[in-house]
Short mmCIF file of C-alpha atoms in Angstrom, two decimals:
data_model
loop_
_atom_site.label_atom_id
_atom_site.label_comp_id
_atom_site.label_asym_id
_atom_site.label_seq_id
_atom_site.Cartn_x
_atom_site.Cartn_y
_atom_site.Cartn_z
CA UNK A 24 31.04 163.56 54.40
CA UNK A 25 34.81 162.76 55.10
CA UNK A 26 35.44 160.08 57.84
CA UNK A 27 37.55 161.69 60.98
CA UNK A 28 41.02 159.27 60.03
CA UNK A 29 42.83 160.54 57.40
CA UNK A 30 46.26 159.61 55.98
CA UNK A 31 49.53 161.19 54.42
CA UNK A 32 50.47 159.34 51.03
CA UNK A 33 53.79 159.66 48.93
CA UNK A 34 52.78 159.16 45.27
CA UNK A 35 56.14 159.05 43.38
CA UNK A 36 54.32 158.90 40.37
CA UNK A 37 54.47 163.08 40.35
CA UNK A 38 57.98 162.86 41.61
CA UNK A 39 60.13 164.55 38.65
CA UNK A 40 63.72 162.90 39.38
CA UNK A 41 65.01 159.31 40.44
CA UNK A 42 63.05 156.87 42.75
CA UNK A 43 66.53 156.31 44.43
CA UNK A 44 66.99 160.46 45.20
CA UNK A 45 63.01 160.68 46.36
CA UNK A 46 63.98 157.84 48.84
CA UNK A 47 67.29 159.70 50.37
CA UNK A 48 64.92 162.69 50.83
CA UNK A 49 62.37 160.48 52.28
CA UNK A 50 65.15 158.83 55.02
CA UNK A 51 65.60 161.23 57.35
CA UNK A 52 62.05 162.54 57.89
CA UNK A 53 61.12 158.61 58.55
CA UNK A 54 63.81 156.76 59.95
CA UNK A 55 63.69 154.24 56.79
CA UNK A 56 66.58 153.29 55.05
CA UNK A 57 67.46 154.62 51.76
CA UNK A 58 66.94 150.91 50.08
CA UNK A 59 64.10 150.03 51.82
CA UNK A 60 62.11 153.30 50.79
CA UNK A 61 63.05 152.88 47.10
CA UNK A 62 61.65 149.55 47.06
CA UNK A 63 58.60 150.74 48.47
CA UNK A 64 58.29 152.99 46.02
CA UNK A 65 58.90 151.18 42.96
CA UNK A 66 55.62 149.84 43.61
CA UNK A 67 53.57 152.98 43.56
CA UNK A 68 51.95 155.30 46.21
CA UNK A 69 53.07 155.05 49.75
CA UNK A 70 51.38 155.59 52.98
CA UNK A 71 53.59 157.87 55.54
CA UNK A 72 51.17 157.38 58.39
CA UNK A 73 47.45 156.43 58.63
CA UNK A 74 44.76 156.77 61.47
CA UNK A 75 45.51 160.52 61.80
CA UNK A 76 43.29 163.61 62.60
CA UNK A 77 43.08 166.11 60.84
CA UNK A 78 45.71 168.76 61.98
CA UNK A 79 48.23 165.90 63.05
CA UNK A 80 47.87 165.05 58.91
CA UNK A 81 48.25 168.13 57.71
CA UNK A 82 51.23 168.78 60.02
CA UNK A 83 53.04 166.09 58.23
CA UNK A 84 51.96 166.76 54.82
CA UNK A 85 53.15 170.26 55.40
CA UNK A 86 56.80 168.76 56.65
CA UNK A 87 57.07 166.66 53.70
CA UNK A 88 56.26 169.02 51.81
CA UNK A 89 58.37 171.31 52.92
CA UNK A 90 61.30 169.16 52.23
CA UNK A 91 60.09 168.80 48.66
CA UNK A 92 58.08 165.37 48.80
CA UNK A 93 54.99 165.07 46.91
CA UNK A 94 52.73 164.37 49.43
CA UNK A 95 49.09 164.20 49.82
CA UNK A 96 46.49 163.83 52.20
CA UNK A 97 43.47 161.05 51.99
CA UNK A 98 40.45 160.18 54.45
CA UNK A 99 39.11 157.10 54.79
CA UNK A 100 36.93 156.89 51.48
CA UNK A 101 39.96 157.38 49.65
CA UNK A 102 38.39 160.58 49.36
CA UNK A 103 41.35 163.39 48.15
CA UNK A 104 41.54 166.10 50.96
CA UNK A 105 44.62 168.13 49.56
CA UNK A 106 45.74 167.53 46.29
CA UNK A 107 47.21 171.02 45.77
CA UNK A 108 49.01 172.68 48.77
CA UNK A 109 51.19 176.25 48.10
CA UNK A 110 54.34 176.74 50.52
CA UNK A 111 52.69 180.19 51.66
CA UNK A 112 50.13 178.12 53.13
CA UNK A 113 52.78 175.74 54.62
CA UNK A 114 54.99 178.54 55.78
CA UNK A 115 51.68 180.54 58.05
CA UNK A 116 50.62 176.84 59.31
CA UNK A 117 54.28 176.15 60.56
CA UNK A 118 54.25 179.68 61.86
CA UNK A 119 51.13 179.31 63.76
CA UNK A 120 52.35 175.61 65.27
CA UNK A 121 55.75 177.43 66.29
CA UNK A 122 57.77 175.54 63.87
CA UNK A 123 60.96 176.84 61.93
CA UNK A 124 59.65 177.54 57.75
CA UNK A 125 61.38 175.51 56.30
CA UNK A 126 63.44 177.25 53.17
CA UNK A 127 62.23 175.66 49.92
CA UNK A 128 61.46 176.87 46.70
CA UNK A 129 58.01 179.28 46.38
CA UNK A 130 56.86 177.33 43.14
CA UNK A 131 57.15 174.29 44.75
CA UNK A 132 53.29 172.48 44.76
CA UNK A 133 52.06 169.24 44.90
CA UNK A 134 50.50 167.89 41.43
CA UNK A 135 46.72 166.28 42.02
CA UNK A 136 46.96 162.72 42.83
CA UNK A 137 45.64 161.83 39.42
CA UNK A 138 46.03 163.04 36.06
CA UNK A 139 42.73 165.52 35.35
CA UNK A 140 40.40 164.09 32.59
CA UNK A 141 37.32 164.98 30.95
CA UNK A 142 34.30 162.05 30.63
CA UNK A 143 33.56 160.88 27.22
CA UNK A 144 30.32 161.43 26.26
CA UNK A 145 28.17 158.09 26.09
CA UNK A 146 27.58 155.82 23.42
CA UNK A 147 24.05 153.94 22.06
CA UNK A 148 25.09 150.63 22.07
CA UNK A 149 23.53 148.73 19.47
CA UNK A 150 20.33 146.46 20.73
CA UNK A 151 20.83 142.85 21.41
CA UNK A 152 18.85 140.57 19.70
CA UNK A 153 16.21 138.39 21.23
CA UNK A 154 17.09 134.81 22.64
CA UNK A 155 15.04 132.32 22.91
CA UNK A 156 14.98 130.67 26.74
CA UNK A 157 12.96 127.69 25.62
CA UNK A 158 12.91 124.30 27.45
CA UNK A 159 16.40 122.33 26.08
CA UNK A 160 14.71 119.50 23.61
CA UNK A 161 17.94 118.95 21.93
CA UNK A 162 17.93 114.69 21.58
CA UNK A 163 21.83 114.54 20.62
CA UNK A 164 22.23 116.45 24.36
CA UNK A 165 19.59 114.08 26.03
CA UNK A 166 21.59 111.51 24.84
CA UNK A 167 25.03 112.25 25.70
CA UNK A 168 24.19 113.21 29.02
CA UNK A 169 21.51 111.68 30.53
CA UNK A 170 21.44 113.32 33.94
CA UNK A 171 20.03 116.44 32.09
CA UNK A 172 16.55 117.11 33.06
CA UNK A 173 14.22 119.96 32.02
CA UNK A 174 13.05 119.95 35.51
CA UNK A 175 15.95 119.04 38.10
CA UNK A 176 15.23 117.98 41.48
CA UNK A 177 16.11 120.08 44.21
CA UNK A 178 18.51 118.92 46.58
CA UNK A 179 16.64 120.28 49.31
CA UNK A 180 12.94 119.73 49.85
CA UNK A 181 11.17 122.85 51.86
CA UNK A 182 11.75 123.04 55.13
CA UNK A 183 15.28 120.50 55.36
CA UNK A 184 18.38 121.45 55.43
CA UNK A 185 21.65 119.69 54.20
CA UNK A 186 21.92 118.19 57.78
CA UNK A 187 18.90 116.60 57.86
CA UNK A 188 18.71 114.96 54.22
CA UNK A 189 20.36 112.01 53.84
CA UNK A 190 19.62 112.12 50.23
CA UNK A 191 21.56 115.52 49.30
CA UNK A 192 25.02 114.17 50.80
CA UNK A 193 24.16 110.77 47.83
CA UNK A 194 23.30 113.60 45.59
CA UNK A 195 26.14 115.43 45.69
CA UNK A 196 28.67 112.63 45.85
CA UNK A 197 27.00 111.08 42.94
CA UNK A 198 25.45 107.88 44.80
CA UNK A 199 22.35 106.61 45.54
CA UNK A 200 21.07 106.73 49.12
CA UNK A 201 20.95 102.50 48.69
CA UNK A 202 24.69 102.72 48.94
CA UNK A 203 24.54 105.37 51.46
CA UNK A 204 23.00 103.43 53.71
CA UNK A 205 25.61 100.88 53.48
CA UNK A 206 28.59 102.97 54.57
CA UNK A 207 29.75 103.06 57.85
CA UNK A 208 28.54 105.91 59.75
CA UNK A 209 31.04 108.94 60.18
CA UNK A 210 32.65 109.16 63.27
CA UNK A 211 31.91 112.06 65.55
CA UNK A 212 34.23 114.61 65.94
CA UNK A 213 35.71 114.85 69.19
CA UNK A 214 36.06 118.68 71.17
CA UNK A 215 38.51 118.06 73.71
CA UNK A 216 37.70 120.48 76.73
CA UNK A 217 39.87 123.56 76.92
CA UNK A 218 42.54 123.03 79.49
CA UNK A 219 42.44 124.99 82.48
CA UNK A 220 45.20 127.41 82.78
CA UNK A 221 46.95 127.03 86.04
CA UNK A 222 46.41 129.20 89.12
CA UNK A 223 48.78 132.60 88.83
CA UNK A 224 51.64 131.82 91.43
CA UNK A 225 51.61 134.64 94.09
CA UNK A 226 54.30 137.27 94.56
CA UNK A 227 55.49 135.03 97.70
CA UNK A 228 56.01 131.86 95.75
CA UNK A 229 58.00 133.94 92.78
CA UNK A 230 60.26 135.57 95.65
CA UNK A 231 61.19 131.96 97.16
CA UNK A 232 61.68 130.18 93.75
CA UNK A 233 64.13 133.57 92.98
CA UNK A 234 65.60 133.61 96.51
CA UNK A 235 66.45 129.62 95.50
CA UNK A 236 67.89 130.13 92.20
CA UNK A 237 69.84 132.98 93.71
CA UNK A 238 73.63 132.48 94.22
CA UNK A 239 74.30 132.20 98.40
CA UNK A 240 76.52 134.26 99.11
CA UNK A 241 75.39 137.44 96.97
CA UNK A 242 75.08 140.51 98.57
CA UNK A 243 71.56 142.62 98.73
CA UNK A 244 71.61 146.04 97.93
CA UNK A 245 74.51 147.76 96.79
CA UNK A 246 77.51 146.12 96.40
CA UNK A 247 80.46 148.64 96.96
CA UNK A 248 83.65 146.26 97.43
CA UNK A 249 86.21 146.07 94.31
CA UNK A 250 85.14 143.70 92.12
CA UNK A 251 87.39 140.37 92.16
CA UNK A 252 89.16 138.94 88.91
CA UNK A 253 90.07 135.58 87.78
CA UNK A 254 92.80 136.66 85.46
CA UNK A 255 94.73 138.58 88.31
CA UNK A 256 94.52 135.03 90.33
CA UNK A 257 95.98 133.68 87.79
CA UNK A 258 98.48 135.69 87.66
CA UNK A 259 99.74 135.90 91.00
CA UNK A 260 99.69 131.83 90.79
CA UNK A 261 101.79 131.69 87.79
CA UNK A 262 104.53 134.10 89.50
CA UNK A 263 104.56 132.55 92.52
CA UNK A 264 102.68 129.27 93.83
CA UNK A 265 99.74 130.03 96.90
CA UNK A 266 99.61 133.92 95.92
CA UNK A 267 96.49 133.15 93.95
CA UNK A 268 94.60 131.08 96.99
CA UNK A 269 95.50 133.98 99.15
CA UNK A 270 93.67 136.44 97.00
CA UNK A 271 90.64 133.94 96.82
CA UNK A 272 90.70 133.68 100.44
CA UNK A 273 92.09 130.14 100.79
CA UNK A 274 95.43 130.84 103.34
CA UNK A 275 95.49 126.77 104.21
CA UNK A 276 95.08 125.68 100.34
CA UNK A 277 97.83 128.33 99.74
CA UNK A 278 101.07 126.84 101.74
CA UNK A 279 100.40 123.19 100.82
CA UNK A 280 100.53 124.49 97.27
CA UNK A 281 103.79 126.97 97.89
CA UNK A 282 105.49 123.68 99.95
CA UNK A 283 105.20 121.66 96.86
CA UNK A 284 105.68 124.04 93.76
CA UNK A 285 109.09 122.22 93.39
CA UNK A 286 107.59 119.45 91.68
CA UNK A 287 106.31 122.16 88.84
CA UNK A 288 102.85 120.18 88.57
CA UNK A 289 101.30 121.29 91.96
CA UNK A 290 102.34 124.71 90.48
CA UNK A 291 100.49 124.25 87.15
CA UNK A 292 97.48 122.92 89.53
CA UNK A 293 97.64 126.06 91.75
CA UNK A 294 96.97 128.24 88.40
CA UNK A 295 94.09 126.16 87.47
CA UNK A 296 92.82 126.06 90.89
CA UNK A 297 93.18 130.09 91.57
CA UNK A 298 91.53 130.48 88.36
CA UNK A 299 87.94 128.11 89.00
CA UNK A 300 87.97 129.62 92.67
CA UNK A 301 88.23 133.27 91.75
CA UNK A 302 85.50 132.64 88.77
CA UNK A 303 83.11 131.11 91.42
CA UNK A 304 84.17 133.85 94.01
CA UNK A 305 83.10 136.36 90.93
CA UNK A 306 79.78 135.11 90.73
CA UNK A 307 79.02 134.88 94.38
CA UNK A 308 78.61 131.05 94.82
CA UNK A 309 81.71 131.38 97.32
CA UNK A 310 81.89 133.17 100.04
CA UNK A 311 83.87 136.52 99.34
CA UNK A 312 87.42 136.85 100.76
CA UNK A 313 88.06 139.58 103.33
CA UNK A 314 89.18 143.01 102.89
CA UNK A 315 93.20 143.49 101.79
CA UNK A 316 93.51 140.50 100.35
CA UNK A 317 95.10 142.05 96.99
CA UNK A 318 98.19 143.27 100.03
CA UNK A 319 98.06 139.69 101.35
CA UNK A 320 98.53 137.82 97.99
CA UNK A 321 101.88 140.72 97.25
CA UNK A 322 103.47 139.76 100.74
CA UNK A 323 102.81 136.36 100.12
CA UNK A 324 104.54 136.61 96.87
CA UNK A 325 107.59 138.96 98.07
CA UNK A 326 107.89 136.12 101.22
CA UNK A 327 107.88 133.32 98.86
CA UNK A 328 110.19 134.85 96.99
CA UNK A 329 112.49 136.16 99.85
CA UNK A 330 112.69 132.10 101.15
CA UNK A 331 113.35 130.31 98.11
CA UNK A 332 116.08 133.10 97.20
CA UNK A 333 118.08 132.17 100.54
CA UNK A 334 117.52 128.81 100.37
CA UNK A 335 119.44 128.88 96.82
CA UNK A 336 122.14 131.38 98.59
CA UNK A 337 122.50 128.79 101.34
CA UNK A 338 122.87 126.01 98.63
CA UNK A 339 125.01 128.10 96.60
CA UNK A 340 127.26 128.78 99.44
CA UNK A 341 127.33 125.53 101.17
CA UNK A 342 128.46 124.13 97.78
CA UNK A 343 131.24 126.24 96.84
CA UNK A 344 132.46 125.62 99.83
CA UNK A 345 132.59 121.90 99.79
CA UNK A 346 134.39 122.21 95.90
CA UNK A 347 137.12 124.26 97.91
CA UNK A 348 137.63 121.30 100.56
CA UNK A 349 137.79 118.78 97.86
CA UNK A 350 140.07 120.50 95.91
CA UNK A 351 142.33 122.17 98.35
CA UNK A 352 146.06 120.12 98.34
CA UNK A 353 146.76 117.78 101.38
CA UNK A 354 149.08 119.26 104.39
CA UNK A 355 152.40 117.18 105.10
CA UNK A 356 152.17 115.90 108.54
CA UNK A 357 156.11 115.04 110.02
CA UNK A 358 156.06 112.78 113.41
CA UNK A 359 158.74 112.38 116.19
CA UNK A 360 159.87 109.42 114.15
CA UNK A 361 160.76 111.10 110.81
CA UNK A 362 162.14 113.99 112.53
CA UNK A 363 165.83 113.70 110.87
CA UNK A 364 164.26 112.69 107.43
CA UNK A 365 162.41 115.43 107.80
CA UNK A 366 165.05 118.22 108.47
CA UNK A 367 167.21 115.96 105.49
CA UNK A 368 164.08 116.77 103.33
CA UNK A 369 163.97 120.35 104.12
CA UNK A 370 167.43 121.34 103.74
CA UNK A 371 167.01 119.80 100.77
CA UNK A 372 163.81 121.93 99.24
CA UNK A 373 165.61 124.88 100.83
CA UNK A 374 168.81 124.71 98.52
CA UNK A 375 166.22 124.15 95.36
CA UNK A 376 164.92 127.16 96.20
CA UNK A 377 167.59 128.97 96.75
CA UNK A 378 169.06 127.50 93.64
CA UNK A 379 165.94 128.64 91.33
CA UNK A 380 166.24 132.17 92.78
CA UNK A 381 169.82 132.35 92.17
CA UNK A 382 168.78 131.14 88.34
CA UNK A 383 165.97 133.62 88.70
CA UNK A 384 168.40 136.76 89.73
CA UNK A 385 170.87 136.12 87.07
CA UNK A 386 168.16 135.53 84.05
CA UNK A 387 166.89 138.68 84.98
CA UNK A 388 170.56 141.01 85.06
CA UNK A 389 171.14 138.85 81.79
CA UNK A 390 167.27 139.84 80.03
CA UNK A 391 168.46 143.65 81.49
CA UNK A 392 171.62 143.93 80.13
CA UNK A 393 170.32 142.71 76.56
CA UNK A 394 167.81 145.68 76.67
CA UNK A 395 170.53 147.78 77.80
CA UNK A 396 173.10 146.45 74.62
CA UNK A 397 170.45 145.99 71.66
CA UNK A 398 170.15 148.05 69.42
CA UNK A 399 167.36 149.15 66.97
CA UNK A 400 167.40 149.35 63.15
CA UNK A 401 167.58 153.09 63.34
CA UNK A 402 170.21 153.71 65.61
CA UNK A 403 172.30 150.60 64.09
CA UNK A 404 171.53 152.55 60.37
CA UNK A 405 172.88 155.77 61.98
CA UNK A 406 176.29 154.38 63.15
CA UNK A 407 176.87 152.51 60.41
CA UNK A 408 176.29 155.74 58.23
CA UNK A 409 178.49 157.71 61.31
CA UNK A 410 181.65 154.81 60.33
CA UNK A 411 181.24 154.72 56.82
CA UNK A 412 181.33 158.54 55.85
CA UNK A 413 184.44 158.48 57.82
CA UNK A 414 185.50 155.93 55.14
CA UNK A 415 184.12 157.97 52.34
CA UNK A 416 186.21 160.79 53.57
CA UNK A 417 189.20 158.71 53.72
CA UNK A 418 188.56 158.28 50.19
CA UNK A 419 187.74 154.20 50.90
CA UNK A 420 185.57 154.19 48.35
CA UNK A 421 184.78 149.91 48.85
CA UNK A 422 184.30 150.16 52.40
CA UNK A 423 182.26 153.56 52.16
CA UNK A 424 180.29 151.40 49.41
CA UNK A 425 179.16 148.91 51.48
CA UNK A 426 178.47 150.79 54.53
CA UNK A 427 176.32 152.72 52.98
CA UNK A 428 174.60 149.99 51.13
CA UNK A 429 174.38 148.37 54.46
CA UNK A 430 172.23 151.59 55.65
CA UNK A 431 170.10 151.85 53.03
CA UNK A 432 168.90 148.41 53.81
CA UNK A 433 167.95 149.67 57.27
CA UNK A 434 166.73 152.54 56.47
CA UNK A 435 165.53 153.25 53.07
CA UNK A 436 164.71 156.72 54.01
CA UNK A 437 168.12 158.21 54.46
CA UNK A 438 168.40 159.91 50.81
CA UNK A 439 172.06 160.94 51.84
CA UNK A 440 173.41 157.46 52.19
CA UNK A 441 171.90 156.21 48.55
CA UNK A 442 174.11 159.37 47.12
CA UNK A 443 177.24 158.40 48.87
CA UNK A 444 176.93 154.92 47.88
CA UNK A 445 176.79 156.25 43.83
CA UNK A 446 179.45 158.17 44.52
CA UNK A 447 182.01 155.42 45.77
CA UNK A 448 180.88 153.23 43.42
CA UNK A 449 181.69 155.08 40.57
CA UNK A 450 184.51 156.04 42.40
CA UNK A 451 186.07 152.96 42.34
CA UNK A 452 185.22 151.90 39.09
CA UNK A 453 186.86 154.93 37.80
CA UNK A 454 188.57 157.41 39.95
CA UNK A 455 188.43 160.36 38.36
CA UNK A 456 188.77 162.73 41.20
CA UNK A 457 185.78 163.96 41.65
CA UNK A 458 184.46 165.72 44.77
CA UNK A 459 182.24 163.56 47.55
CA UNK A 460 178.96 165.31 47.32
CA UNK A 461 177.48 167.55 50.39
CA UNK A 462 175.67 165.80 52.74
CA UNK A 463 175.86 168.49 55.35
CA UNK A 464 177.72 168.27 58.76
CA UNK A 465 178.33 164.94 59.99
CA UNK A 466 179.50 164.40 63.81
CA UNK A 467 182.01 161.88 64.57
CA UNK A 468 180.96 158.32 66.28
CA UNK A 469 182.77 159.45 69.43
CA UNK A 470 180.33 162.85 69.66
CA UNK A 471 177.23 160.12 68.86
CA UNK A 472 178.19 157.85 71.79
CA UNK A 473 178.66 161.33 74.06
CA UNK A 474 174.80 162.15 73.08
CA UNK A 475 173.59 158.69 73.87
CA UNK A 476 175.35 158.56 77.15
CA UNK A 477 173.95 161.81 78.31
CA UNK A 478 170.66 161.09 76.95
CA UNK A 479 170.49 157.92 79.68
CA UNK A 480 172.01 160.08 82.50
CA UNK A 481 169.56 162.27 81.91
CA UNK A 482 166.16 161.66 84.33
#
C-alpha cells in the first residue's frame, strides 16, 4: 500500500535538450539559480520537494509539468505514483484548484521514470560439485602456523561476557593472562557531572542591565526633534570659530573659542571639538541642546562676522590716517623776531611766481601761434603747386621743375604735378614750343589765402 508522503522528482535523464536550458526552466518555478540547478542535475534525478500529501504533490507535478519539466511523482517506497501524466488531465486539475492552464503543447507527457523492459527468462545453472568440509590435517599448515587448531577455544566460556574474562582481553591482544596480570590496571574513566545551567534571569533583571547599558540622556518613545549632525558642526566651526559649540549647546565653550580664533590653532581645536561634541550629542550620551539652536549658531556667525569686519575697518582707517600725518609736509611757523626776514622772504617767492607765470603766459601765446603758422604736408604741397604753375605759365621751365618736384615729394598723389614736371623738363632740355598740358583751372595763391582766411572766420 503507498505510504501517505510522497515526493515530486526531476529526472533529466528523459529531458530531450541541454542540462543548462532544463535548469533556466527549472529557476523560476524554484527560486534556484540557473548554475546551481545544472549542477544538481548533472548528477541525475532531483527531488523538487518531499514530505508532501497527495494533492499538494500532484499540484506541483502538474505546475512543472505544465512548464514542460519532466516531472514525476514517488511515495515513500520509491514506489512510482505517476509516471505518465497528459496536459488534459493537468489542464481540468488546474481548473478545478482555480488556477490559470497553463498554455503548453497537447503532446507534451512525461516518459516513465525508467526505460520499460521485459525479464529474461531463467537459466539452469550448472550443479556445483561436492566439497569436502573435512577436519584441516594438512602438516605443512600445522607447521607454519601453529596457532591453528581443529578445535579453537572460545573466547567466551557460557555464561561470561567480555567484561568479566580476563582471559579474552590476553586473547585478543595476543598475550597470556601471566603478563596480564602484570600490567598496571587501567585507569577509570572519569564522568564529570553535567554542569548546571544557570537560573533564567527575570524580565526585571534584563530591563535594569538594558536601562544601564542605555545611553542617559535618550529619549523614550518617539523622538520627534530634527535629528542633529556632526558634519554641519563642523561646518559652522570652520566658517566661523564658537558657531559650532552654539549648535551643540555649549554658549560658554563658544566665546572663549571666538576670543581666541586669532591664534588659528584654537580655531582648528574648535572644529575638532564641535565635531566629538555633536557625535556624542548624536548618540544621546549628552544632553540635547535646546530648540533653535540651528538660528543661534547663524546669528552667532553673522555677529562674529559683523565684529571682526569693523574691527579691520577701524584698523584700516586708523592707519591710513596715521600714513597721511607722517607724510603730510611741515607748516612754516614765522615769529615776532623774523618778522622782516620774513616779509624779505615773501616778496621774494612772490616775484618767482610771478616770474614763472609771466614764462608760463608767453610759452603758451608762443606754442599758439606755432599751431596757428604750421603748416601740414598737404597744404604746404598745394601752395607750392599754386607758385610753381604760375612759373610753368611764365614759361620758367627750371623753377616750374623743381616746384613741382618739390610737390610730388609731399604728395605723391597729385598726378597733375608729375605731368608738369615732364613737361618743363623736357622743356628745358629742348624747347621746342610745345603746349603746357591741361591740368584744369588753377586759382591764384592770393584766391587760396582768401579761402583759408574765411575758412577760420568762419564758426
Amino acid at each position: 500500500m503507498p505510504s501517505e508522503s510522497f515526493s515530486v522528482i526531476v529526472d533529466p535523464n528523459r529531458w530531450q535538450r541541454s542540462t543548462e536550458e532544463l535548469a533556466r526552466t527549472l529557476s523560476p518555478l524554484m527560486g534556484v539559480s540557473p548554475p546551481v540547478l545544472s549542477s544538481l542535475l548533472l548528477r541525475g534525478p532531483m527531488t523538487v520537494e518531499a514530505d508532501l500529501s497527495h494533492s499538494a504533490a500532484m499540484t506541483l507535478c502538474s505546475k512543472l509539468v505544465g512548464a514542460g519539466v519532466p516531472a514525476t511523482i514517488e511515495g515513500a517506497g520509491d514506489e512510482t505514483i505517476s509516471d505518465h501524466i497528459n496536459v488534459s488531465d493537468i489542464e481540468k486539475m488546474l481548473n478545478a484548484m482555480g488556477i490559470d492552464a497553463i498554455e503548453v503543447d497537447d503532446e507534451l507527457e512525461l516518459m516513465p521514470r525508467t526505460a520499460p523492459f521485459e525479464p529474461l527468462e531463467p537459466r539452469q545453472m550448472p550443479a556445483a560439485a561436492p566439497v569436502d568440509s573435512g577436519p584441516i590435517t594438512e602438516p605443512g599448515w600445522q607447521s607454519l602456523f601453529p596457532d591453528i587448531t581443529t578445535n579453537p577455544v572460545p573466547l567466551f566460556d557460557e555464561g561470561e561476557t567480555a567484561e568479566e574474562t580476563p582471559r579474552s582481553k590476553a586473547s585478543l591482544m595476543g598475550l597470556s593472562s601471566d603478563v596480564m596480570d602484570d600490567l598496571p590496571p587501567e585507569p577509570e574513566a572519569r564522568i564529570e557531572p553535567p554542569k548546571r545551567p544557570e537560573p533564567p534571569q527575570s524580565m526585571g533583571a534584563l530591563l535594569e542591565k538594558a536601562e544601564e547599558s542605555r545611553p542617559p540622556f535618550a529619549p523614550t518613545g518617539f523622538d520627534d526633534r530634527a535629528p542633529h549632525i556632526p558634519k554641519l558642526a563642523r561646518l559652522l566651526s570652520v566658517l566661523a570659530p564658537g558657531a559650532g559649540q552654539v549648535y551643540n549647546g555649549d554658549d560658554e565653550v563658544a566665546i572663549d573659542f571666538a576670543l581666541n580664533a586669532w591664534k588659528l590653532k584654537p580655531w582648528a581645536d574648535s572644529v575638532r571639538h564641535a565635531e566629538r561634541r555633536a557625535e556624542r550629542v548624536q548618540t544621546f550620551w549628552l544632553a540635547w541642546p535646546k530648540p533653535g539652536n540651528v538660528f543661534r549658531a547663524i546669528k552667532f556667525l553673522a555677529a562674529y562676522w559683523l565684529v571682526l569686519g569693523a574691527i579691520f575697518a577701524l584698523v584700516f582707517f586708523v592707519v591710513r590716517a596715521g600714513l597721511a600725518v607722517v607724510d603730510r609736509e611741515p607748516v612754516e611757523t614765522v615769529t615776532e623776531q623774523d618778522r622782516e626776514f620774513a616779509f624779505s622772504n615773501a616778496k621774494g617767492k612772490v616775484l618767482e611766481a610771478r616770474v614763472a607765470a609771466l614764462d608760463a603766459l608767453s610759452d603758451s601765446i608762443a606754442n599758439a601761434q606755432h599751431e596757428r603758422f604750421t603748416m601740414t604736408d598737404e597744404e604746404r604741397a598745394e601752395r607750392l603747386y599754386l607758385t610753381g604753375y604760375q612759373d610753368c605759365v611764365a614759361r620758367r621751365f627750371d623753377v616750374c621743375e623743381a616746384a613741382m618736384r618739390k610737390v610730388t615729394a609731399l604728395d605723391p598723389a597729385n598726378r597733375n604735378a608729375f605731368r608738369l614736371q615732364t613737361w618743363a623738363n623736357a622743356q628745358r632740355m629742348n624747347p621746342d614750343g610745345t603746349k603746357m598740358p591741361d591740368v584744369g583751372e588753377v586759382p591764384t595763391l592770393e584766391d587760396f589765402e582768401m579761402e583759408q582766411l574765411e575758412e577760420e572766420v568762419q564758426p
